[in-house]
């Protein structure tokens, strides 16, 4: 008789090689009609990007391992790609929605994303990734709940609230794009929106009459999980709720050591969830504030988002001054110390029952090191551009992943420098050659005077250190090798560095970029290409049936009306499938 381990290997084989295991996970379908609508969040009518007529868009709310299907219909007058910030797209950069992996969806076309939220939990968001469209909206929350059998490291909250904060311009994305293309700076934003709405009129001089503001309704003594996302263009925001403690519980898919904050700095592209107990006596409503950080307050007063927290037994309106922001315009130590205080709860279960800290990142040897340096914008070939390590990225007309698939040569170079180049900055489609199963150390050095945040698709990375000054080899002595938080977006203070560690276990081509929209738009990004040298599709899903073609492969594109819905289970025999499912599930749970 065969030993149990042989069965185990046999079924794992079936699970991995046929993808049958994933087929049994439920499908959750969304239709996204992306169009312009007129809205006046700051009192000035403008075209904003809505989804199904809503601005912000609907929340995607699913459970670990669900198969998410989103049919995106492009009713804009320009190309569109939707990306899923923080969603790791395990084994499938095909669904990542950035120009390095996907052809854009032409106007009037639709494209169906299909991906599994494999082994993930937490708070994320989606947004349109090209043409500066995020500055006009198109964003919304993306929640991945834990499976019932996996405990969460806190009592089940009484409610779940999403708060999208972000700086906002009354100019639309095409006008902002034109300014950037013309070599101009975008200047100070016109305000901060909270869930797509302008500020509550907390001060009649500062806020004009007639602006619609967000009201969050709560019940006394209940505890809510409040998921806050900075979906803005470029402004770091300080988030706070008058008289209420923010108990930080999760950032971008990792449970944190739970700590109370009176306010937290949330940089562009970052997500955090807080547990907030409604423990005040409801004598009035309370202010929810998101204000610009590290700026001259008297000049930036209007760049403040104000919403209302209303208890069901509230006795009156919020009044008086807003709760104070940290008063440290010229001392960013407070904010950096706060960032360092965010740590991983290594004993909590993540998406699986094993502790988050069972992956001991601190004892793994680094296989490759990249120092990526941000400098103030430069002029290259007469154009104002931004650079990373002296290289300003040019998106190829044929996406990198497609070029690899169809062996199109000359689309990109695998020559991204490990250290900033010393010569003049240049434009190039230069990407990082990642080693599959390698362990990469990336040092993000910010030589500009503005705050930056960097995001990597396909991964959560460990934030192990940050400090002012120039990073040196000795800086490694200060790394947190035990409970650095795993997340997908890290801030880099001006004149400072942030070090991250990435376990390159996800095959594909992955965007590494500035999340600051103007820096990104002007070239501050690259890709990390991770290839499994063994030819197998167990580590990467095959190209989807509905893949779009463009650039050198344009001729392969069928007209849109010939639709090709991807088939999942096909005609495999159902009873056999169910048996395999059950065994897979058992193996999966106990694995
Ligand atoms: C594996 O890849 C081959 C070639 O790309 C493809 O024909 C086959 O359908 C794939 N198998 C599965 C199970 O996806
Ligand atoms: C954006 O604003 C410009 C004016 O600056 C206007 O001409 C254009 O139609 C607007 N675009 C959209 C999509 O609303
Ligand atoms: C477009 O939507 C239809 C359903 O309305 C779907 O059958 C088709 O697969 C979609 N096209 C693509 C390319 O995803
Ligand atoms: C960490 O997670 C464990 C396990 O769920 C939980 O019991 C503990 O309270 C958490 N610790 C902190 C400090 O958040
Ligand atoms: C998401 O769905 C869960 C149930 O699956 C529900 O408890 C929760 O309130 C939902 N969250 C939001 C923000 O809709
Ligand atoms: C409103 O703001 C203005 C400008 O900052 C300030 O001078 C004034 O005192 C504020 N009014 C109130 C009632 O706080
Ligand atoms: C956080 O603050 C609340 C009061 O709002 C308190 O009950 C709780 O004990 C604090 N938790 C921690 C971990 O400090
Ligand atoms: C509770 O509310 C009353 C007004 O209704 C107020 O006078 C009192 O100061 C409040 N107490 C606390 C502890 O906030
Ligand atoms: C902030 O801006 C105001 C208004 O222009 C100016 O008077 C003040 O000097 C500035 N403060 C600092 C510290 O730069
Ligand atoms: C890491 O490298 C050291 C030598 O530099 C070696 O002794 C050690 O075994 C390596 N650890 C692992 C986990 O490979
Ligand atoms: C990329 O890295 C792999 C090892 O991971 C190496 O074999 C290959 O030669 C590298 N390619 C280039 C172009 O540097
Ligand atoms: C930028 O780099 C130069 C040279 O290393 C250094 O002198 C300068 O202080 C740096 N500036 C910032 C803001 O980091």
XYZ file of C-alpha atoms and ligand atoms in Angstrom:
759
model
C 0.000 0.000 0.000
C 1.148 3.470 -0.776
C 2.011 5.609 2.184
C -0.139 8.651 2.995
C 2.655 10.954 1.871
C 2.436 9.467 -1.598
C -1.249 10.354 -1.710
C -0.399 13.765 -0.437
C 2.145 14.322 -3.147
C -0.230 12.894 -5.736
C -3.065 15.229 -4.782
C -0.858 18.246 -4.382
C 0.356 17.407 -7.852
C -3.212 17.381 -9.158
C -4.062 20.537 -7.300
C -1.128 22.510 -8.580
C -0.865 21.189 -12.074
C -4.488 21.317 -13.052
C -5.616 24.252 -10.969
C -8.619 22.136 -9.982
C -8.350 23.258 -6.379
C -8.963 26.862 -7.286
C -11.966 26.014 -9.395
C -14.004 25.145 -6.317
C -13.433 28.498 -4.691
C -16.511 30.667 -5.209
C -16.689 33.197 -7.999
C -17.719 36.736 -7.218
C -18.771 38.808 -10.222
C -18.719 42.557 -10.670
C -19.780 44.722 -13.620
C -17.908 48.023 -13.731
C -19.213 50.631 -16.156
C -16.596 53.375 -16.130
C -17.870 56.756 -17.330
C -17.725 60.473 -16.703
C -20.335 62.148 -14.552
C -20.579 65.749 -13.425
C -19.929 66.370 -9.751
C -18.985 69.433 -7.699
C -17.116 68.052 -4.707
C -15.474 71.422 -4.014
C -18.382 73.534 -5.246
C -17.055 73.748 -8.821
C -18.744 71.465 -11.413
C -16.290 69.112 -13.105
C -16.201 65.779 -14.930
C -15.236 62.978 -12.556
C -14.736 59.297 -13.309
C -17.583 57.222 -11.900
C -18.178 53.486 -11.729
C -21.763 52.428 -12.333
C -22.647 56.089 -11.906
C -21.016 56.349 -8.482
C -18.074 58.414 -7.348
C -16.182 56.866 -5.574
C -16.850 53.450 -7.083
C -18.463 50.458 -5.358
C -16.553 48.390 -2.807
C -15.271 45.002 -3.861
C -15.888 42.874 -0.784
C -14.707 39.258 -1.030
C -13.144 36.465 1.006
C -9.678 34.894 0.849
C -9.285 32.591 -2.184
C -12.421 33.834 -3.946
C -12.186 34.128 -7.701
C -12.952 37.732 -8.535
C -14.363 38.532 -11.973
C -14.660 42.189 -12.913
C -15.978 43.084 -16.335
C -14.737 46.607 -16.951
C -16.611 48.598 -19.611
C -14.735 51.618 -20.811
C -17.203 54.423 -21.469
C -14.505 57.102 -21.259
C -13.186 58.846 -24.350
C -9.709 57.416 -23.826
C -7.933 54.162 -22.984
C -8.316 52.653 -19.524
C -6.688 50.050 -17.275
C -7.911 49.192 -13.804
C -5.289 48.125 -11.242
C -5.768 46.562 -7.810
C -3.373 48.192 -5.349
C -1.988 45.665 -2.886
C -3.768 42.675 -4.449
C -0.878 40.324 -5.112
C -2.200 38.635 -8.279
C -0.403 35.420 -7.330
C 0.958 33.739 -10.472
C -0.791 36.152 -12.793
C 0.673 39.525 -13.674
C -1.693 39.162 -16.675
C -4.444 40.659 -14.498
C -2.408 43.416 -12.923
C -3.740 46.295 -15.003
C -0.581 48.295 -15.682
C 1.012 49.079 -19.043
C 3.954 46.713 -18.492
C 1.669 43.693 -18.446
C -1.629 44.626 -20.099
C -2.681 46.386 -23.269
C -5.039 49.220 -22.373
C -8.792 48.786 -22.902
C -9.795 51.009 -25.842
C -12.764 53.376 -25.462
C -16.136 51.596 -25.915
C -14.538 48.193 -25.258
C -14.825 45.997 -22.238
C -12.323 43.655 -20.676
C -12.937 41.057 -18.004
C -10.378 40.700 -15.250
C -10.359 37.373 -13.506
C -8.076 36.607 -10.599
C -7.998 34.710 -7.358
C -7.292 36.615 -4.145
C -5.063 33.762 -3.064
C -3.890 33.729 0.559
C -4.680 37.360 1.188
C -6.682 39.312 3.736
C -7.008 43.004 4.407
C -7.798 46.455 3.084
C -6.881 47.528 -0.417
C -8.276 49.707 -3.192
C -8.515 49.822 -6.952
C -7.986 52.707 -9.342
C -7.410 53.476 -13.049
C -3.653 53.198 -13.612
C -3.036 55.210 -16.786
C -3.478 58.706 -18.237
C -3.487 60.377 -14.804
C -7.111 59.220 -14.436
C -6.861 58.599 -10.692
C -6.849 62.417 -10.290
C -10.434 62.363 -11.601
C -11.648 59.365 -9.598
C -12.419 55.815 -10.713
C -11.249 54.469 -7.356
C -12.952 52.386 -4.684
C -12.253 50.088 -1.748
C -11.292 46.433 -2.045
C -11.780 44.275 1.053
C -10.611 40.698 1.453
C -12.221 39.077 4.497
C -10.716 36.136 6.330
C -12.183 32.684 5.823
C -14.404 31.642 8.756
C -11.916 29.037 9.962
C -9.110 31.609 10.340
C -9.267 33.684 13.532
C -8.687 37.429 13.415
C -6.540 39.004 16.151
C -9.375 41.112 17.586
C -13.060 40.797 18.443
C -15.331 40.883 15.396
C -16.073 44.575 14.847
C -19.675 45.811 14.914
C -19.324 47.398 11.507
C -17.034 47.964 8.579
C -16.434 51.476 7.227
C -14.361 52.605 4.249
C -12.883 56.092 4.154
C -11.115 57.174 0.960
C -9.069 60.318 1.501
C -7.079 62.209 -1.098
C -5.986 65.592 -2.316
C -8.080 66.949 -5.178
C -7.862 69.450 -8.008
C -10.835 71.169 -9.594
C -8.966 70.749 -12.902
C -9.670 67.330 -14.418
C -7.032 64.725 -15.272
C -6.688 65.869 -18.880
C -5.988 69.431 -17.776
C -3.502 68.205 -15.155
C -1.824 66.004 -17.753
C -1.521 68.945 -20.111
C 0.183 70.962 -17.364
C 2.681 68.159 -16.695
C 3.338 67.608 -20.399
C 4.009 71.329 -20.655
C 6.717 71.061 -18.014
C 4.659 72.709 -15.279
C 4.227 71.801 -11.655
C 0.655 71.048 -10.592
C 0.833 73.414 -7.654
C -1.200 73.206 -4.490
C -4.297 70.989 -4.658
C -7.671 72.704 -4.270
C -8.798 70.534 -1.390
C -8.988 67.103 0.190
C -11.977 64.852 -0.472
C -13.332 62.270 1.932
C -15.305 59.572 0.110
C -15.579 61.865 -2.891
C -17.032 64.752 -0.908
C -15.737 68.154 0.086
C -15.254 69.547 3.601
C -17.924 70.084 6.228
C -18.342 73.812 6.810
C -16.409 73.954 10.047
C -15.397 77.537 9.354
C -17.614 79.850 7.317
C -14.651 81.875 6.029
C -12.658 78.882 4.847
C -15.389 76.635 3.463
C -17.991 78.000 1.038
C -21.661 77.266 1.575
C -23.448 74.425 -0.217
C -20.735 71.769 -0.252
C -21.897 68.204 0.259
C -19.851 66.502 2.997
C -19.552 62.908 4.179
C -21.368 61.773 7.330
C -20.444 58.478 8.980
C -23.261 57.205 11.184
C -22.410 55.048 14.189
C -23.966 53.657 17.352
C -22.657 54.474 20.833
C -20.282 51.996 22.489
C -19.854 49.949 19.305
C -16.450 49.251 17.766
C -15.984 49.734 14.023
C -13.232 48.712 11.702
C -12.437 51.855 9.731
C -10.350 51.254 6.610
C -8.605 54.403 5.439
C -6.944 54.709 2.021
C -5.011 57.652 0.594
C -6.157 57.604 -3.054
C -4.928 61.120 -3.823
C -2.386 62.571 -6.235
C 0.629 63.519 -4.147
C -0.214 64.814 -0.674
C 0.610 62.961 2.536
C -2.361 63.282 4.870
C -2.714 63.235 8.619
C -5.865 61.319 9.565
C -7.635 61.819 12.875
C -11.055 61.644 14.498
C -11.837 64.210 17.161
C -11.794 62.726 20.704
C -11.407 59.150 19.441
C -8.466 56.795 19.641
C -7.411 55.040 16.463
C -6.328 51.514 17.326
C -4.213 50.484 14.333
C -4.920 46.836 13.471
C -3.858 46.243 9.874
C -1.915 47.860 7.050
C -2.223 46.624 3.453
C -2.884 43.015 4.314
C -0.822 42.467 7.486
C -2.073 42.560 11.042
C -0.073 45.024 13.091
C 0.811 45.058 16.743
C -2.277 46.923 17.957
C -1.492 50.415 19.197
C -3.519 53.549 19.801
C -2.767 56.685 17.827
C -4.470 60.066 18.113
C -3.592 60.609 14.454
C -1.720 58.698 11.772
C 0.117 59.904 8.682
C -1.192 58.091 5.629
C 0.909 58.631 2.544
C -0.254 58.417 -1.054
C -1.276 54.858 -1.898
C -1.225 53.592 1.680
C -4.060 51.781 3.460
C -4.609 51.225 7.186
C -7.436 49.823 9.219
C -8.273 51.077 12.656
C -10.555 49.762 15.338
C -12.455 52.725 16.716
C -14.717 52.457 19.728
C -17.539 54.968 19.987
C -16.814 55.728 23.625
C -17.733 59.423 23.755
C -20.916 60.809 25.254
C -22.476 62.111 22.013
C -22.857 65.640 23.345
C -22.066 66.619 19.741
C -20.999 65.133 16.385
C -17.260 64.766 15.892
C -14.893 65.869 13.138
C -13.096 63.383 10.943
C -10.070 65.179 9.498
C -7.514 64.496 6.783
C -5.091 67.405 6.514
C -2.020 68.011 4.389
C 1.232 67.107 6.093
C 4.581 68.950 6.310
C 3.244 72.142 4.763
C 2.726 75.712 5.853
C -0.647 75.355 7.573
C -1.677 78.938 7.012
C -1.165 78.540 3.256
C -2.619 75.044 2.984
C -5.680 75.531 5.201
C -8.104 74.827 2.380
C -6.309 71.539 1.627
C -8.115 69.878 4.524
C -10.777 67.209 4.331
C -13.466 67.305 7.024
C -16.244 64.747 7.455
C -18.644 64.135 10.317
C -18.857 61.221 12.737
C -22.455 61.130 13.985
C -23.625 58.992 16.896
C -27.206 57.764 16.584
C -27.937 59.603 19.855
C -26.018 62.744 18.907
C -27.204 65.882 20.670
C -25.835 68.429 18.228
C -23.503 69.532 15.488
C -19.741 69.472 15.617
C -18.378 72.942 16.272
C -15.246 74.798 17.200
C -11.764 74.302 15.800
C -10.599 71.045 14.226
C -8.527 68.711 16.400
C -4.864 69.698 16.179
C -2.519 68.142 13.659
C 1.007 67.299 14.848
C 2.845 70.611 14.957
C 6.149 69.614 13.376
C 6.461 71.244 9.988
C 10.226 71.512 10.385
C 10.810 68.323 12.313
C 9.856 65.138 10.564
C 11.276 62.953 13.334
C 7.872 62.536 14.925
C 6.365 61.201 11.719
C 9.292 58.865 11.033
C 9.168 57.511 14.567
C 5.473 56.921 14.117
C 6.177 55.007 10.879
C 8.800 52.907 12.663
C 6.334 52.123 15.435
C 4.081 50.234 12.985
C 5.087 46.619 13.468
C 3.901 43.205 12.392
C 2.018 41.059 14.889
C 4.133 37.962 14.287
C 1.848 35.686 16.308
C -1.393 36.605 14.520
C -2.650 34.395 11.693
C -2.703 36.113 8.325
C -4.711 34.509 5.529
C -3.660 31.070 6.767
C -3.745 29.574 10.260
C 0.045 29.723 10.691
C 1.493 32.789 12.419
C 2.487 35.716 10.200
C 6.001 35.533 11.645
C 6.517 31.891 10.617
C 8.263 33.313 7.553
C 11.424 34.509 9.322
C 12.485 37.160 6.855
C 15.349 38.308 9.083
C 17.261 35.054 8.735
C 17.123 34.834 4.933
C 20.232 35.811 2.991
C 19.836 38.684 0.561
C 20.651 37.659 -3.029
C 20.492 41.028 -4.790
C 20.623 44.660 -3.720
C 19.236 47.684 -5.549
C 19.665 51.283 -4.469
C 16.910 53.305 -6.157
C 17.422 57.023 -5.927
C 14.829 59.735 -6.425
C 16.126 63.134 -7.532
C 14.192 66.357 -8.188
C 12.682 66.484 -11.730
C 15.167 67.019 -14.567
C 15.005 68.007 -18.220
C 15.734 65.208 -20.692
C 15.467 65.874 -24.451
C 13.709 69.125 -23.666
C 11.051 67.450 -21.498
C 10.523 67.690 -17.773
C 10.928 64.158 -16.411
C 11.347 62.315 -13.143
C 13.910 59.580 -12.644
C 14.760 56.613 -10.466
C 18.514 56.098 -10.227
C 18.950 58.422 -13.218
C 16.556 56.532 -15.492
C 13.221 57.899 -16.621
C 11.019 54.974 -17.599
C 9.377 54.861 -21.005
C 6.430 52.505 -21.304
C 6.844 50.131 -24.243
C 4.062 49.982 -26.834
C 4.087 46.187 -26.453
C 3.670 45.208 -22.791
C 6.745 43.456 -21.384
C 4.929 40.302 -20.334
C 3.256 39.972 -23.753
C 6.570 40.582 -25.516
C 8.087 37.693 -23.535
C 5.148 35.423 -24.310
C 5.363 35.992 -28.068
C 9.142 36.449 -28.190
C 9.018 40.027 -29.457
C 12.604 41.274 -29.264
C 13.934 44.675 -28.356
C 10.976 45.844 -26.275
C 12.932 46.376 -23.054
C 16.362 45.926 -21.515
C 17.083 43.899 -18.392
C 19.763 46.356 -17.415
C 18.356 48.425 -14.593
C 21.394 49.567 -12.601
C 21.928 48.266 -9.078
C 23.221 51.724 -8.085
C 22.191 55.156 -9.417
C 23.957 55.959 -12.684
C 26.523 58.717 -12.508
C 26.188 60.068 -16.056
C 23.394 62.308 -17.315
C 19.853 61.019 -16.710
C 18.304 59.164 -19.634
C 14.999 57.807 -20.920
C 14.829 54.023 -21.231
C 12.623 50.954 -20.940
C 15.030 49.497 -18.450
C 13.803 46.887 -15.970
C 15.143 44.841 -13.071
C 16.211 41.252 -13.622
C 14.759 39.574 -10.524
C 15.928 36.096 -9.574
C 13.059 33.683 -9.010
C 13.136 32.648 -5.330
C 15.772 35.282 -4.673
C 15.579 37.654 -1.734
C 15.932 41.232 -2.856
C 16.923 44.219 -0.774
C 15.811 47.562 -2.151
C 16.973 50.837 -0.677
C 14.794 53.764 -1.672
C 16.800 56.963 -1.298
C 14.928 60.251 -1.588
C 17.191 63.105 -2.620
C 14.245 65.417 -3.306
C 12.636 67.833 -0.880
C 9.183 66.222 -1.206
C 7.744 63.191 0.465
C 7.550 60.093 -1.727
C 5.864 56.731 -1.461
C 6.720 53.651 -3.483
C 4.542 50.711 -4.354
C 5.303 47.309 -5.742
C 2.690 45.174 -7.477
C 2.568 41.419 -6.967
C 4.122 41.471 -3.515
C 3.994 42.553 0.067
C 7.500 43.542 1.171
C 9.051 43.937 4.603
C 9.799 47.490 5.671
C 12.953 46.946 7.706
C 14.411 50.392 8.147
C 14.234 54.088 7.469
C 16.389 57.010 8.487
C 17.590 60.434 7.438
C 20.783 60.906 5.471
C 22.476 58.729 2.900
C 22.087 54.947 3.251
C 25.370 53.051 3.760
C 26.200 49.390 4.324
C 26.392 50.211 8.021
C 22.743 51.231 7.959
C 21.923 47.520 7.869
C 22.860 47.392 11.545
C 19.686 49.365 12.299
C 17.312 47.057 10.396
C 14.349 45.533 12.152
C 14.956 41.845 11.428
C 12.057 40.591 13.485
C 8.730 42.365 13.144
C 9.011 44.895 10.333
C 5.585 45.312 8.764
C 4.818 43.571 5.462
C 2.952 45.933 3.139
C 2.918 47.094 -0.471
C 3.458 50.867 -0.176
C 6.257 52.509 1.810
C 6.942 56.167 2.426
C 10.376 57.719 1.924
C 10.971 60.994 3.721
C 12.812 63.810 1.946
C 16.562 63.484 2.463
C 16.048 60.007 3.893
C 16.015 56.322 2.922
C 13.691 53.383 3.432
C 14.890 49.793 3.107
C 12.582 46.974 2.040
C 13.085 43.228 1.592
C 11.196 41.271 -1.064
C 10.938 37.504 -1.371
C 10.743 36.993 -5.145
C 8.372 34.046 -5.137
C 5.711 35.401 -7.494
C 6.474 34.811 -11.155
C 5.561 37.627 -13.530
C 6.493 41.156 -14.473
C 5.762 43.543 -11.636
C 5.527 47.301 -11.479
C 7.717 49.124 -8.945
C 6.733 52.777 -8.940
C 6.269 56.066 -7.233
C 2.691 56.190 -6.000
C 2.881 59.967 -6.180
C 0.928 60.433 -9.408
C 2.929 63.237 -10.992
C 6.276 61.531 -10.295
C 4.885 58.296 -11.710
C 3.418 59.993 -14.787
C 6.745 61.664 -15.575
C 8.710 58.409 -15.518
C 9.435 57.326 -11.981
C 8.839 53.600 -12.243
C 10.344 50.362 -13.452
C 9.414 46.683 -13.478
C 10.863 43.634 -11.767
C 10.811 40.625 -14.068
C 10.668 37.315 -12.196
C 10.955 34.222 -14.367
C 10.987 30.612 -13.258
C 13.788 29.052 -15.330
C 11.943 25.732 -15.211
C 9.336 25.734 -18.000
C 6.124 25.052 -16.110
C 2.828 26.745 -15.683
C 2.412 25.678 -12.102
C 4.166 28.864 -11.013
C 2.432 31.131 -13.502
C -1.031 30.908 -15.012
C -1.251 30.780 -18.797
C -2.106 33.912 -20.736
C -5.883 34.500 -20.406
C -8.068 33.705 -23.429
C -9.312 37.266 -23.618
C -5.856 38.921 -23.568
C -5.755 42.158 -25.546
C -3.015 42.729 -28.103
C -1.329 45.974 -29.001
C 1.990 47.379 -30.201
C 3.948 44.841 -32.239
C 1.189 42.261 -31.633
C -1.704 44.465 -32.687
C -2.541 42.221 -35.660
C -3.490 39.416 -33.268
C -6.305 41.476 -31.774
C -9.764 40.311 -32.798
C -12.530 42.885 -33.056
C -14.311 43.425 -29.771
C -17.655 41.837 -30.711
C -15.988 38.418 -30.942
C -16.143 37.888 -27.196
C -14.136 35.179 -25.543
C -15.289 34.554 -22.014
C -12.582 32.549 -20.214
C -13.734 29.036 -19.397
C -12.774 27.830 -15.961
C -13.805 24.265 -15.327
C -14.416 23.212 -18.912
C -15.827 19.739 -19.371
C -13.916 17.843 -16.714
C -15.975 15.267 -14.881
C -17.786 16.784 -11.930
C -17.761 13.845 -9.444
C -14.023 13.400 -9.815
C -13.647 17.113 -9.428
C -15.605 17.190 -6.161
C -13.475 14.415 -4.688
C -10.286 16.207 -5.627
C -11.722 19.440 -4.240
C -12.457 17.873 -0.888
C -9.011 16.385 -0.600
C -7.403 19.566 -1.768
C -9.391 21.541 0.774
C -8.309 19.235 3.561
C -4.672 19.405 2.511
C -4.974 23.128 2.121
C -6.444 23.736 5.548
C -3.898 21.587 7.348
C -0.976 22.746 5.288
C 0.032 24.838 -19.347
O 0.635 25.564 -20.388
C 0.363 25.070 -21.676
C 1.169 25.861 -22.666
O 1.208 27.214 -22.289
C -1.119 25.179 -21.962
O -1.397 24.661 -23.226
C -1.858 24.370 -20.909
O -3.244 24.538 -21.087
C -1.479 24.828 -19.526
N -2.090 23.946 -18.559
C -2.941 24.356 -17.636
C -3.476 23.333 -16.735
O -3.231 25.518 -17.489
C -11.327 68.534 -18.795
O -11.229 69.931 -18.669
C -11.033 70.609 -19.905
C -10.912 72.093 -19.590
O -9.732 72.315 -18.892
C -12.189 70.350 -20.840
O -11.945 70.972 -22.093
C -12.348 68.857 -21.039
O -13.507 68.585 -21.790
C -12.462 68.153 -19.713
N -12.408 66.734 -19.956
C -13.323 65.912 -19.524
C -13.145 64.484 -19.836
O -14.259 66.305 -18.874
C -17.134 41.806 -22.630
O -18.330 41.532 -21.909
C -19.015 40.355 -22.296
C -20.244 40.208 -21.458
O -21.067 41.310 -21.579
C -18.146 39.158 -22.110
O -18.813 38.015 -22.597
C -16.840 39.329 -22.835
O -15.997 38.258 -22.530
C -16.167 40.625 -22.430
N -14.962 40.828 -23.222
C -13.734 40.652 -22.751
C -12.639 40.867 -23.723
O -13.484 40.357 -21.593
C -1.326 39.620 18.170
O -2.123 38.574 17.690
C -2.498 37.674 18.712
C -3.114 36.454 18.054
O -4.301 36.738 17.420
C -3.443 38.407 19.640
O -3.878 37.539 20.653
C -2.692 39.574 20.261
O -3.579 40.356 21.016
C -2.082 40.450 19.196
N -1.170 41.362 19.857
C -1.165 42.682 19.692
C -0.201 43.449 20.516
O -1.870 43.232 18.893
C -18.200 43.037 3.546
O -18.899 41.801 3.637
C -19.002 41.314 4.963
C -19.707 39.987 4.913
O -19.122 39.157 4.005
C -19.767 42.292 5.816
O -19.767 41.849 7.147
C -19.100 43.667 5.772
O -19.884 44.595 6.445
C -18.933 44.107 4.327
N -18.173 45.352 4.332
C -18.508 46.403 3.608
C -17.683 47.636 3.760
O -19.428 46.375 2.816
C -11.923 80.667 10.334
O -10.694 80.708 9.694
C -10.113 81.993 9.632
C -8.863 81.903 8.761
O -7.984 80.963 9.277
C -9.795 82.441 11.033
O -9.218 83.721 11.001
C -11.066 82.450 11.856
O -10.769 82.729 13.205
C -11.778 81.107 11.771
N -13.084 81.243 12.367
C -13.463 80.511 13.385
C -14.853 80.742 13.879
O -12.731 79.674 13.892
C -6.701 52.116 23.118
O -7.591 53.097 23.606
C -8.803 52.591 24.146
C -9.659 53.743 24.539
O -10.159 54.355 23.393
C -8.498 51.718 25.337
O -9.676 51.169 25.828
C -7.555 50.601 24.907
O -7.170 49.870 26.032
C -6.330 51.159 24.240
N -5.576 50.024 23.677
C -4.246 49.956 23.690
C -3.651 48.740 23.091
O -3.562 50.853 24.111
C -20.953 64.835 28.227
O -21.899 65.688 27.623
C -22.247 66.845 28.352
C -23.274 67.615 27.554
O -24.295 66.781 27.168
C -21.019 67.688 28.612
O -21.351 68.802 29.400
C -19.955 66.859 29.312
O -18.769 67.612 29.462
C -19.667 65.600 28.555
N -18.771 64.771 29.302
C -17.655 64.271 28.818
C -16.839 63.399 29.715
O -17.274 64.475 27.655
C 3.474 80.526 5.988
O 2.779 81.297 5.036
C 2.427 82.598 5.510
C 1.523 83.250 4.490
O 2.159 83.404 3.264
C 3.712 83.386 5.737
O 3.414 84.651 6.200
C 4.546 82.642 6.762
O 5.802 83.273 6.902
C 4.770 81.198 6.353
N 5.355 80.515 7.484
C 6.501 79.911 7.415
C 6.982 79.326 8.681
O 7.136 79.794 6.366
C 23.591 32.819 4.768
O 24.944 33.081 4.446
C 25.871 32.626 5.414
C 27.273 32.998 4.944
O 27.301 34.297 4.480
C 25.769 31.127 5.583
O 26.623 30.713 6.613
C 24.334 30.763 5.943
O 24.182 29.371 5.961
C 23.360 31.332 4.937
N 22.015 31.094 5.393
C 21.086 30.567 4.639
C 19.739 30.398 5.262
O 21.273 30.256 3.478
C 19.021 37.576 -15.257
O 19.262 36.868 -14.079
C 19.465 35.476 -14.286
C 19.658 34.845 -12.936
O 18.568 35.117 -12.148
C 20.667 35.252 -15.162
O 20.797 33.884 -15.427
C 20.489 36.011 -16.475
O 21.663 35.920 -17.239
C 20.193 37.468 -16.200
N 19.909 38.129 -17.457
C 20.488 39.268 -17.821
C 20.144 39.806 -19.149
O 21.243 39.868 -17.063
C 21.120 64.978 -2.108
O 22.384 64.356 -2.310
C 23.483 65.228 -2.112
C 24.737 64.458 -2.482
O 24.760 63.210 -1.849
C 23.502 65.685 -0.662
O 24.558 66.576 -0.445
C 22.177 66.361 -0.359
O 22.129 66.711 1.018
C 21.023 65.470 -0.674
N 19.777 66.169 -0.471
C 18.712 65.592 0.043
C 17.478 66.407 0.204
O 18.726 64.411 0.347
